[in-house]
PDB file of N, CA, C and O in Angstrom:
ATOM      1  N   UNK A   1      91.120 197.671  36.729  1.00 67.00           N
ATOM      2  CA  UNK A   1      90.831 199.061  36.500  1.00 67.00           C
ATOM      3  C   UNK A   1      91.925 199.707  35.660  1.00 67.00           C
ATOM      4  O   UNK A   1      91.467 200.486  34.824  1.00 67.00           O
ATOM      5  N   UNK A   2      93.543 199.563  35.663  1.00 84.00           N
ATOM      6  CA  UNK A   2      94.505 199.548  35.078  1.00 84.00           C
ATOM      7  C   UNK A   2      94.232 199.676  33.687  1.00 84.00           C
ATOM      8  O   UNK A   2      94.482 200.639  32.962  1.00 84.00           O
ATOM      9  N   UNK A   3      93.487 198.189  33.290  1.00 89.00           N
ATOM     10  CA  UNK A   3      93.688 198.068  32.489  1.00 89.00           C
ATOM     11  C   UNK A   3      92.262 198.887  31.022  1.00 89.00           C
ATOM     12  O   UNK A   3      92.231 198.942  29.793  1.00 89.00           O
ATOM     13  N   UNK A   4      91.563 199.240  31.895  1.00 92.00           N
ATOM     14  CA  UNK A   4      90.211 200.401  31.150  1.00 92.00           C
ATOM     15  C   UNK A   4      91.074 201.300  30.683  1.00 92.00           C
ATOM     16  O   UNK A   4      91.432 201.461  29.516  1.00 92.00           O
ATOM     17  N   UNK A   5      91.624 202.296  32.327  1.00 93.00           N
ATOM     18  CA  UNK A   5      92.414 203.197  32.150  1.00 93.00           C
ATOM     19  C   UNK A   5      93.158 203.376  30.677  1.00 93.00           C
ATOM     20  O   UNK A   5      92.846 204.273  29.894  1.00 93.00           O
ATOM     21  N   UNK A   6      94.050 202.521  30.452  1.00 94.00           N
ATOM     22  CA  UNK A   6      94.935 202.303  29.488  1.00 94.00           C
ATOM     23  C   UNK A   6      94.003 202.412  28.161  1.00 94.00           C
ATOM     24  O   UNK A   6      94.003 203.362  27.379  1.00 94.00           O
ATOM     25  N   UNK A   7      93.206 201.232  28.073  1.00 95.00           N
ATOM     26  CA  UNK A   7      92.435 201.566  26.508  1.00 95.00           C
ATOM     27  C   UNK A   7      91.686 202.474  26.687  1.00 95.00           C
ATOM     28  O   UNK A   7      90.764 202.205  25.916  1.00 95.00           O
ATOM     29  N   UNK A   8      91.331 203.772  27.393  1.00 96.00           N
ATOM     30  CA  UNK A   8      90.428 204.465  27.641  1.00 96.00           C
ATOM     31  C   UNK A   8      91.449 205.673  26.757  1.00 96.00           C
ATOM     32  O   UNK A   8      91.201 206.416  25.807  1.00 96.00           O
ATOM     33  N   UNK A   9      92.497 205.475  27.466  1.00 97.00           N
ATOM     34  CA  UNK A   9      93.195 206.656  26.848  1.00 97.00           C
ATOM     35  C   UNK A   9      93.765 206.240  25.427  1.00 97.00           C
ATOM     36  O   UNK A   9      93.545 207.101  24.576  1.00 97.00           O
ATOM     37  N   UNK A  10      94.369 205.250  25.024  1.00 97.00           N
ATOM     38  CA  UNK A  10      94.157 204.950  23.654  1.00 97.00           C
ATOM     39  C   UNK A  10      93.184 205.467  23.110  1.00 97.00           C
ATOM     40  O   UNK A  10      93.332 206.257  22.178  1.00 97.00           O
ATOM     41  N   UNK A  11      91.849 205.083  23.641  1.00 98.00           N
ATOM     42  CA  UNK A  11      91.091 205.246  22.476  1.00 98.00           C
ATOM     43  C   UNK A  11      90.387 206.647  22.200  1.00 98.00           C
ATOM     44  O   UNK A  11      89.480 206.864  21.395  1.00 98.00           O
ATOM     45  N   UNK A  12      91.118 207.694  23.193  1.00 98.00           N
ATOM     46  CA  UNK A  12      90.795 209.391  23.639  1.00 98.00           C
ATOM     47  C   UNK A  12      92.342 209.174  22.114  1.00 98.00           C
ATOM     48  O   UNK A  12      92.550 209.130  20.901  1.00 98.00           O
ATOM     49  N   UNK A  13      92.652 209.146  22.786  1.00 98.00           N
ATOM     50  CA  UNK A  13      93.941 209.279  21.135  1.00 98.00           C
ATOM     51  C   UNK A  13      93.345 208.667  19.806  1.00 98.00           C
ATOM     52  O   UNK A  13      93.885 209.180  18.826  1.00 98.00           O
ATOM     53  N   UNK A  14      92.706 208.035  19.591  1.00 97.00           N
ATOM     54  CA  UNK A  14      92.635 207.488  18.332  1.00 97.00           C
ATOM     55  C   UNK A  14      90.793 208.220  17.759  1.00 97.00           C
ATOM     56  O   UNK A  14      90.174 208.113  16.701  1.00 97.00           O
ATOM     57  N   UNK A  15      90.540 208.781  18.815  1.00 97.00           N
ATOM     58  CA  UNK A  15      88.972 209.360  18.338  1.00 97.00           C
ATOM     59  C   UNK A  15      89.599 210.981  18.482  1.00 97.00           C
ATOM     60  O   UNK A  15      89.133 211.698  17.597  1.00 97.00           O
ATOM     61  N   UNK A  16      90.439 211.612  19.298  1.00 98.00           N
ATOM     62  CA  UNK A  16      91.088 212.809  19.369  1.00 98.00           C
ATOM     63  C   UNK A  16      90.048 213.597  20.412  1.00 98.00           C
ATOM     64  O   UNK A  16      89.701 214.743  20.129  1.00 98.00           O
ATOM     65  N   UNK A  17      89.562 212.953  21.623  1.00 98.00           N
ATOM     66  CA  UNK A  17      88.276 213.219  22.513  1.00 98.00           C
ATOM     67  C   UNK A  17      89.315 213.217  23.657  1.00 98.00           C
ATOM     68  O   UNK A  17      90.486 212.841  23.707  1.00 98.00           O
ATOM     69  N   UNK A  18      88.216 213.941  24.835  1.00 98.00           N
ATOM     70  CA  UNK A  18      89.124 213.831  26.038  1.00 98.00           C
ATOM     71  C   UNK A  18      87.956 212.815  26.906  1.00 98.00           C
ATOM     72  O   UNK A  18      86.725 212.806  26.928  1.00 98.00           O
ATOM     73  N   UNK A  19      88.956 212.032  27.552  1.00 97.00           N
ATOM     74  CA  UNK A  19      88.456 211.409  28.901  1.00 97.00           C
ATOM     75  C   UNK A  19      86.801 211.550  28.760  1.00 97.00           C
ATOM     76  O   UNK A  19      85.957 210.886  28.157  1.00 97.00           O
ATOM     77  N   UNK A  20      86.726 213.038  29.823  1.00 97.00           N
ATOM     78  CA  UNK A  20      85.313 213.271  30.259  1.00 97.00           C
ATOM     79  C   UNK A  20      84.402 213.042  29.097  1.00 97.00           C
ATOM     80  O   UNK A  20      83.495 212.231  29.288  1.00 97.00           O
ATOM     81  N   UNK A  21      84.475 213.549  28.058  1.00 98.00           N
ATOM     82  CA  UNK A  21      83.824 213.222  26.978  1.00 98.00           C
ATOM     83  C   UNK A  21      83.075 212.290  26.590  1.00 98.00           C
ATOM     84  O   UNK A  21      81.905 212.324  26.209  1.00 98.00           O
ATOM     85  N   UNK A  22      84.052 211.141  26.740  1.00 97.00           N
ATOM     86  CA  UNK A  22      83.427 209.481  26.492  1.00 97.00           C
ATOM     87  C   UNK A  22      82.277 209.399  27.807  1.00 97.00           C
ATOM     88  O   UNK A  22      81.175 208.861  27.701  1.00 97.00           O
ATOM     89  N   UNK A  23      82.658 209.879  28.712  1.00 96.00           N
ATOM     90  CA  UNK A  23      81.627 209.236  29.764  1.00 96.00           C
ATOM     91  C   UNK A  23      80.280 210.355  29.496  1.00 96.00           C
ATOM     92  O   UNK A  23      79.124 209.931  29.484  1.00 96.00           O
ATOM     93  N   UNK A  24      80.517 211.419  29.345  1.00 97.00           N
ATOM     94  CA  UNK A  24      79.222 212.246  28.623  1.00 97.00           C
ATOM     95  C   UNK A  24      78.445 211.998  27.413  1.00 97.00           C
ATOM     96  O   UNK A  24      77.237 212.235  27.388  1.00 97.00           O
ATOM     97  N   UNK A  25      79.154 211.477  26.286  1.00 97.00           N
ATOM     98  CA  UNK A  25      78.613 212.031  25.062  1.00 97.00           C
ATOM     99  C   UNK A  25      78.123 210.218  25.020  1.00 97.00           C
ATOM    100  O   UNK A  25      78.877 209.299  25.342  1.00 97.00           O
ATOM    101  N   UNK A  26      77.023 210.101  24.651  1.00 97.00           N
ATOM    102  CA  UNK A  26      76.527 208.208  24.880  1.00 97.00           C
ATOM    103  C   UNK A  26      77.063 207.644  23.937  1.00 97.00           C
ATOM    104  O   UNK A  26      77.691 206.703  24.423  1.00 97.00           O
ATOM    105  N   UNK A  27      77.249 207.669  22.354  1.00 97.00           N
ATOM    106  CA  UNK A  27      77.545 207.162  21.571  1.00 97.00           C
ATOM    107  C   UNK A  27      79.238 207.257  21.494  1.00 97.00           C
ATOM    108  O   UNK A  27      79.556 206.502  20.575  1.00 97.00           O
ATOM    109  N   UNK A  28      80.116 207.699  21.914  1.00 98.00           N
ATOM    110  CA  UNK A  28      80.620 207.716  22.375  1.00 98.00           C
ATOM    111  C   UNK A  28      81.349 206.364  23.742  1.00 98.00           C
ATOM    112  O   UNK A  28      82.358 205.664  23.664  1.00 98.00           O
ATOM    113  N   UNK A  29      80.513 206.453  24.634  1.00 97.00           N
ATOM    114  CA  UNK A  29      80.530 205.618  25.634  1.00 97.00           C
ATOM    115  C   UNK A  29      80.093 204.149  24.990  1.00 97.00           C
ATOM    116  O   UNK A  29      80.626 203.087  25.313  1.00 97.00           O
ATOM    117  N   UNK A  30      79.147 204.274  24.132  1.00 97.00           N
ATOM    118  CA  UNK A  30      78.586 203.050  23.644  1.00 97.00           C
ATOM    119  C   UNK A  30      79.854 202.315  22.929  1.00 97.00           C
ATOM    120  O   UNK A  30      80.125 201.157  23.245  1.00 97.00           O
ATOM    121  N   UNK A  31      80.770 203.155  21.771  1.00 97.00           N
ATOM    122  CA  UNK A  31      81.499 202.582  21.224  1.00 97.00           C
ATOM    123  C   UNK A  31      82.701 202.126  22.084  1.00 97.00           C
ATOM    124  O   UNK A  31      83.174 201.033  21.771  1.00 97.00           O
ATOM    125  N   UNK A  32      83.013 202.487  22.649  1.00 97.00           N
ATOM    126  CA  UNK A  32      83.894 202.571  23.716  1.00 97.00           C
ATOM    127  C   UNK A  32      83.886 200.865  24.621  1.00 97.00           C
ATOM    128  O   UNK A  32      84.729 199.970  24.567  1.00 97.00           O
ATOM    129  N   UNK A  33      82.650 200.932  25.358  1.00 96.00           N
ATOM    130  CA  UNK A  33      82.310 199.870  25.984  1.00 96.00           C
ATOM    131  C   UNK A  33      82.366 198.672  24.911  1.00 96.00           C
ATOM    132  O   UNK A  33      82.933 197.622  25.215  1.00 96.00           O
ATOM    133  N   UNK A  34      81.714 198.862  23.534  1.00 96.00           N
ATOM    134  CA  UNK A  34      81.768 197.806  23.137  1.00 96.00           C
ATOM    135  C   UNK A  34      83.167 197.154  22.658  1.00 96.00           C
ATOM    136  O   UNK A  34      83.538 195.988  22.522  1.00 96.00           O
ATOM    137  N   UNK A  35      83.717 198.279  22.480  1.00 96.00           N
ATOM    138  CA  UNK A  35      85.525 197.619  22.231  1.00 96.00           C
ATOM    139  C   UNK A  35      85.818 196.853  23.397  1.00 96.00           C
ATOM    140  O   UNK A  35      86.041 195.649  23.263  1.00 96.00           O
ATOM    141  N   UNK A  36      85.847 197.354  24.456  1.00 95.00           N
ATOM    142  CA  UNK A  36      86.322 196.908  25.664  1.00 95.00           C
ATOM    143  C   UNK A  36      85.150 194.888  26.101  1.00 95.00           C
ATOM    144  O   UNK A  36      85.547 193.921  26.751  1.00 95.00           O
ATOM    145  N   UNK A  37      83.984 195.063  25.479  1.00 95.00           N
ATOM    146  CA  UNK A  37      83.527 193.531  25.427  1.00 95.00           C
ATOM    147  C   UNK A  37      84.282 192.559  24.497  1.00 95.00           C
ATOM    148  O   UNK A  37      84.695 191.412  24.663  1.00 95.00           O
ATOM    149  N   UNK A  38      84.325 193.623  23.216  1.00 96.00           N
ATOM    150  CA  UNK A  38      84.906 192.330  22.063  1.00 96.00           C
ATOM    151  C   UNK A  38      86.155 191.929  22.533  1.00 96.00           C
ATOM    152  O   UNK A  38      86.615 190.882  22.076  1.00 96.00           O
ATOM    153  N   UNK A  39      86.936 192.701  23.544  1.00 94.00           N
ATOM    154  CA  UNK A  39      88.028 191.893  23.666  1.00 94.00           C
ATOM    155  C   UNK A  39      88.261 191.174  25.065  1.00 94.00           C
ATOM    156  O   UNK A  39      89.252 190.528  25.405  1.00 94.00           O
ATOM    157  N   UNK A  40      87.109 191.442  25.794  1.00 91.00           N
ATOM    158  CA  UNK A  40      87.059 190.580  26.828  1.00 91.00           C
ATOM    159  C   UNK A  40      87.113 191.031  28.169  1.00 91.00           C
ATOM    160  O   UNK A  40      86.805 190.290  29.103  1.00 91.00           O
ATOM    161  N   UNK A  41      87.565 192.448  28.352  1.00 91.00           N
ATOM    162  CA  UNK A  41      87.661 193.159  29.118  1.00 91.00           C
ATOM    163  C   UNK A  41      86.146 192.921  30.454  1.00 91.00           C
ATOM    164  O   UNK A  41      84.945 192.994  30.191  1.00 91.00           O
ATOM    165  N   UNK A  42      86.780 192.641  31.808  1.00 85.00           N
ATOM    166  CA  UNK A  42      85.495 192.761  32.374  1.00 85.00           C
ATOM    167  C   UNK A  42      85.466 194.085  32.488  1.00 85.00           C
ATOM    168  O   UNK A  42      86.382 194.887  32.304  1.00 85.00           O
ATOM    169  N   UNK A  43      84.062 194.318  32.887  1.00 83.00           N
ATOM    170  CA  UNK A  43      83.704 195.542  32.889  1.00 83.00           C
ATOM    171  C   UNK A  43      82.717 195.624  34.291  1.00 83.00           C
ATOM    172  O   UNK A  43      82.364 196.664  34.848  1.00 83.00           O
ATOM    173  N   UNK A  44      82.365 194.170  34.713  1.00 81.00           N
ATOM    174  CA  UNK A  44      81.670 194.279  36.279  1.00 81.00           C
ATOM    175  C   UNK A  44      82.294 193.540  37.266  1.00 81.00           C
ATOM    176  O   UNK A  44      83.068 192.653  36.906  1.00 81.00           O
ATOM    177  N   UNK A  45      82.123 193.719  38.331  1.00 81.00           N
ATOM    178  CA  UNK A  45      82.627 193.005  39.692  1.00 81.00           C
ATOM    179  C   UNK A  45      82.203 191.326  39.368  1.00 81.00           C
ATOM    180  O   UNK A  45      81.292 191.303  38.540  1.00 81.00           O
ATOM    181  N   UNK A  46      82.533 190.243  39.707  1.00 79.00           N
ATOM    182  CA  UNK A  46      81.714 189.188  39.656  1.00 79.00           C
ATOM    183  C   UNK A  46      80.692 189.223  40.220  1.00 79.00           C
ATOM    184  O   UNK A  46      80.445 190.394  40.507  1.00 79.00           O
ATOM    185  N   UNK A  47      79.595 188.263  40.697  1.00 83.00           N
ATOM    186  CA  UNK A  47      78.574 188.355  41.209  1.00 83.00           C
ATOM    187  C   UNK A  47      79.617 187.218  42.693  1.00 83.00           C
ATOM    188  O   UNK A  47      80.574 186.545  42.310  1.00 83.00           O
ATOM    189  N   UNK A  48      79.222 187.212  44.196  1.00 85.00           N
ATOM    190  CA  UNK A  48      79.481 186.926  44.603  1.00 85.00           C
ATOM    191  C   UNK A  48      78.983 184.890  45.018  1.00 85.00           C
ATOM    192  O   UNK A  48      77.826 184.482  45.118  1.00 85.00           O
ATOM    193  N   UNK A  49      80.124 184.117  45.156  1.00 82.00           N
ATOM    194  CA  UNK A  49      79.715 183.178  45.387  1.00 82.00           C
ATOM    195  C   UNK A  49      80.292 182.200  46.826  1.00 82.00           C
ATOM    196  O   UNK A  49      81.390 182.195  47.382  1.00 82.00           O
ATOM    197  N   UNK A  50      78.608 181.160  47.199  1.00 77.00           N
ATOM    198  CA  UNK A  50      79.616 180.687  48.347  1.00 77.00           C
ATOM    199  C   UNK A  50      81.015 179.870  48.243  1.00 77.00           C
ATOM    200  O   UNK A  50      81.795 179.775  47.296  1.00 77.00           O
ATOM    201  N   UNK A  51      81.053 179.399  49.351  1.00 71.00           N
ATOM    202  CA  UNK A  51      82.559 178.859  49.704  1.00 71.00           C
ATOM    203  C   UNK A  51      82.157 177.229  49.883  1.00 71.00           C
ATOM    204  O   UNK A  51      83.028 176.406  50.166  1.00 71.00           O
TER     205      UNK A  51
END
């Protein structure tokens, strides 16, 4: 989670947007998320597995 945080706010600095913004405005959120795939970032819980 740390580590969203961090490029989240980078990237509120480099678009000049706040926080709430990205999670409101979709295109926005869209670009956002997709930075965070190309570099590998998970973005979901795993799916759970047995033991």
């Amino acid at each position: 989670m740390g580590e969203v945080a961090g490029h989240l706010a980078a990237y509120c600095l480099r678009r000049g947007v706040e926080p709430q913004e990205v999670r409101e405005r979709e295109a926005l959120l869209a670009e956002f998320t997709g930075e965070l795939d190309k570099i590998g970032v998970e973005r979901h819980w795993p799916a759970p597995a047995g033991y």
